Backbone as ProteinMPNN parsed JSONL, in Angstrom:
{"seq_chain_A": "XXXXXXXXXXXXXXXXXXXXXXXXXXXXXXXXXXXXXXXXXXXXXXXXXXXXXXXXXX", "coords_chain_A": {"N_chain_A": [[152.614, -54.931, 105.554], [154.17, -51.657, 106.305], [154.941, -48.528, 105.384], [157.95, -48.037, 106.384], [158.99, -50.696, 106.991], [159.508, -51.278, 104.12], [161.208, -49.267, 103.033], [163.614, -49.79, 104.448], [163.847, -52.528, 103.896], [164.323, -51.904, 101.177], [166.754, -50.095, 101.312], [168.77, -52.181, 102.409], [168.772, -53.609, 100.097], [170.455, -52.378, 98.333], [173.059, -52.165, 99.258], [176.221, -52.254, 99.819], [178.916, -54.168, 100.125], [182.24, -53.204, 101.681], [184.061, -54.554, 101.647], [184.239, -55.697, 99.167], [183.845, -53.567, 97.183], [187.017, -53.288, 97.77], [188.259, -55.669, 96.145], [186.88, -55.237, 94.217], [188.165, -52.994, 92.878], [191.273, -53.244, 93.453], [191.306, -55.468, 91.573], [190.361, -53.792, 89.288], [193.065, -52.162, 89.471], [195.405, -54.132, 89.412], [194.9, -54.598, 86.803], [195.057, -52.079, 85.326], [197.423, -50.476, 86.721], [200.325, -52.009, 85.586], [200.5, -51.038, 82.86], [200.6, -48.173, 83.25], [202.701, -48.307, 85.127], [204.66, -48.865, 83.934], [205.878, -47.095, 82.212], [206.894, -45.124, 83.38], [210.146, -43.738, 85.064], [209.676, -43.09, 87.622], [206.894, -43.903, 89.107], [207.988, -46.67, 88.791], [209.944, -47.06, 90.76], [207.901, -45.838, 93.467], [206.759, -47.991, 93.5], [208.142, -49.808, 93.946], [209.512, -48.971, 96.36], [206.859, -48.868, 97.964], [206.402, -51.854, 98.273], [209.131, -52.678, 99.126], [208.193, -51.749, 101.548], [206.137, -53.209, 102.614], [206.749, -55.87, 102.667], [208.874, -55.379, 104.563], [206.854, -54.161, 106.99], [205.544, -57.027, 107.372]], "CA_chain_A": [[153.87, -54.221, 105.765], [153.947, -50.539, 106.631], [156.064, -48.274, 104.427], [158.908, -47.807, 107.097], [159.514, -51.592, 106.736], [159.764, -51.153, 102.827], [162.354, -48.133, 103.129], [164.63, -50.634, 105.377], [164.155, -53.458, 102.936], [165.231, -51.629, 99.938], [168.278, -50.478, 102.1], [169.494, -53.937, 102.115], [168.817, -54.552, 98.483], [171.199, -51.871, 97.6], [173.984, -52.015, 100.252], [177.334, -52.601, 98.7], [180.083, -54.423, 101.511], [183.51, -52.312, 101.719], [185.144, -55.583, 100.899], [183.886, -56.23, 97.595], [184.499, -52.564, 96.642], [187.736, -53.177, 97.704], [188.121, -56.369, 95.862], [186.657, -54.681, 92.842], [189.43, -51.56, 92.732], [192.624, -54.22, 93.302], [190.959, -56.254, 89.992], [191.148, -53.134, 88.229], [194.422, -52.164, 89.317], [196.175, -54.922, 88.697], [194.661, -54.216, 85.07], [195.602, -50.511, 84.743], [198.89, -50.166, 86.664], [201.279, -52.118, 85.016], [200.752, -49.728, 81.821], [200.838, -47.209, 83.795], [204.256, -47.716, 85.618], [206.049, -49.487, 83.031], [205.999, -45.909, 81.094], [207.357, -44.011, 84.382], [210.624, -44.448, 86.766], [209.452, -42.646, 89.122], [206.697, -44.887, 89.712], [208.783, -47.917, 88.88], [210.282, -46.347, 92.02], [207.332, -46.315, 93.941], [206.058, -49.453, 93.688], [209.757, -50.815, 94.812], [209.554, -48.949, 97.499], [206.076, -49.659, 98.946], [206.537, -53.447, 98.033], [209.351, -52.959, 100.469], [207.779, -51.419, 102.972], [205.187, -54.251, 102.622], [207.641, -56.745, 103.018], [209.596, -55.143, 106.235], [206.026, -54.858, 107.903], [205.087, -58.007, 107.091]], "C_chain_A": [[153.626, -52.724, 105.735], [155.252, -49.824, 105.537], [157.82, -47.809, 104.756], [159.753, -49.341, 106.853], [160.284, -51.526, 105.259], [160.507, -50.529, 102.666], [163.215, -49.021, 102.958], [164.911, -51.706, 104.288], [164.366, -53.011, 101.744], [166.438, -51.282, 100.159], [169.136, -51.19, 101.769], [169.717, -54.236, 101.141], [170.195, -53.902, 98.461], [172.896, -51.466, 98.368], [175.341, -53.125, 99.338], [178.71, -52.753, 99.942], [181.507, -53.743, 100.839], [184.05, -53.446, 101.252], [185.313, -55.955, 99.915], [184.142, -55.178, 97.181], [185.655, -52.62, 96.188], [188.429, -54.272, 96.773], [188.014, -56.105, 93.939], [188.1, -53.386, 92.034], [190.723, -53.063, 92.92], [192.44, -55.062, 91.892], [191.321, -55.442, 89.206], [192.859, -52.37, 87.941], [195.353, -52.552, 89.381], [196.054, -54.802, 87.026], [195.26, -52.848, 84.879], [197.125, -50.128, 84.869], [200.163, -50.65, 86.169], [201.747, -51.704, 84.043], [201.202, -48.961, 82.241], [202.358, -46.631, 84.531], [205.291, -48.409, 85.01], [206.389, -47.958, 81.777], [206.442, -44.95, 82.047], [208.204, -44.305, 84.859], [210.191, -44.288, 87.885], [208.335, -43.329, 89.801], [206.737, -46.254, 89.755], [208.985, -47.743, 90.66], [209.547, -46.854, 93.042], [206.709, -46.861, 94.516], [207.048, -50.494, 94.076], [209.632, -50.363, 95.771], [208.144, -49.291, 98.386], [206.134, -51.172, 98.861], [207.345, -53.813, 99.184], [209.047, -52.662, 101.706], [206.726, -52.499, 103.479], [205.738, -55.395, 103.284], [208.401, -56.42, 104.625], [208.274, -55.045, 107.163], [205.406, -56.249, 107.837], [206.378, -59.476, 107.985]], "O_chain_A": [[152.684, -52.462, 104.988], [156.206, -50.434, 105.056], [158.664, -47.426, 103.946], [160.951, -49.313, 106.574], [161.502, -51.693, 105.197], [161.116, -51.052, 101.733], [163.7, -49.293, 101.86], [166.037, -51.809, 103.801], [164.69, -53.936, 100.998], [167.343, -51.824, 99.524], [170.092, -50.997, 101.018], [170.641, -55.007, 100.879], [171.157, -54.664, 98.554], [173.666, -50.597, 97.958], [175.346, -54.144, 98.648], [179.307, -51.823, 100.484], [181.753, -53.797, 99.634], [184.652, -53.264, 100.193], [186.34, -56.528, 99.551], [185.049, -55.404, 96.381], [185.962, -52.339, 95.03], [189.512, -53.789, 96.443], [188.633, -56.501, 92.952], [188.619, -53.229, 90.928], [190.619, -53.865, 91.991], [193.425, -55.272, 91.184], [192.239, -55.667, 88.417], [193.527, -52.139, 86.933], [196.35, -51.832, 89.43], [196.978, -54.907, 86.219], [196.127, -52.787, 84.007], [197.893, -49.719, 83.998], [201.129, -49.891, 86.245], [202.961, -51.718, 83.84], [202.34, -48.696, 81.854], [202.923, -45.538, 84.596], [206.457, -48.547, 85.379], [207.044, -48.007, 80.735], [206.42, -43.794, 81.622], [207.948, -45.32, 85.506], [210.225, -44.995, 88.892], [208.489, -43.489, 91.012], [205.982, -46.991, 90.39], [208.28, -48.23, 91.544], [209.898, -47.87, 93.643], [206.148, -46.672, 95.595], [206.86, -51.662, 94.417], [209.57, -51.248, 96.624], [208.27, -49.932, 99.429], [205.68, -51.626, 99.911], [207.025, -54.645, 100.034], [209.493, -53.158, 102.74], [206.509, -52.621, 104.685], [205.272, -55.85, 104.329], [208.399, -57.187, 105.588], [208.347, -55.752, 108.167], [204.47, -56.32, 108.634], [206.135, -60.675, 107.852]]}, "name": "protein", "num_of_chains": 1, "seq": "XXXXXXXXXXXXXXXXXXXXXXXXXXXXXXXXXXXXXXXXXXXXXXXXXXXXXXXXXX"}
């Protein structure tokens, strides 16, 4: 193997898919925000209104 191959194949090791990121961030904020906006109206607020905006595109 040449050390151009070896570059490429560590690449790969460490390549992290956008979906699992995203996947990872919604896990934690289902954990964080309900503290978070049960101590605010305004983003009680919010989270009513994008929910409905969720809902009317949907």
């Amino acid at each position: 193997m040449n050390s151009m191959n070896q570059v490429v194949d560590q690449k790969r090791l460490f390549r992290v898919r956008p979906k699992f990121l995203a996947g990872c961030a919604a896990v934690v904020a289902v954990l964080i925000l309900p503290d978070a906006v049960a101590q605010s109206h305004v983003l009680k607020r919010v989270v009513l209104l994008l929910a409905a905006l969720a809902i009317l595109t949907g």
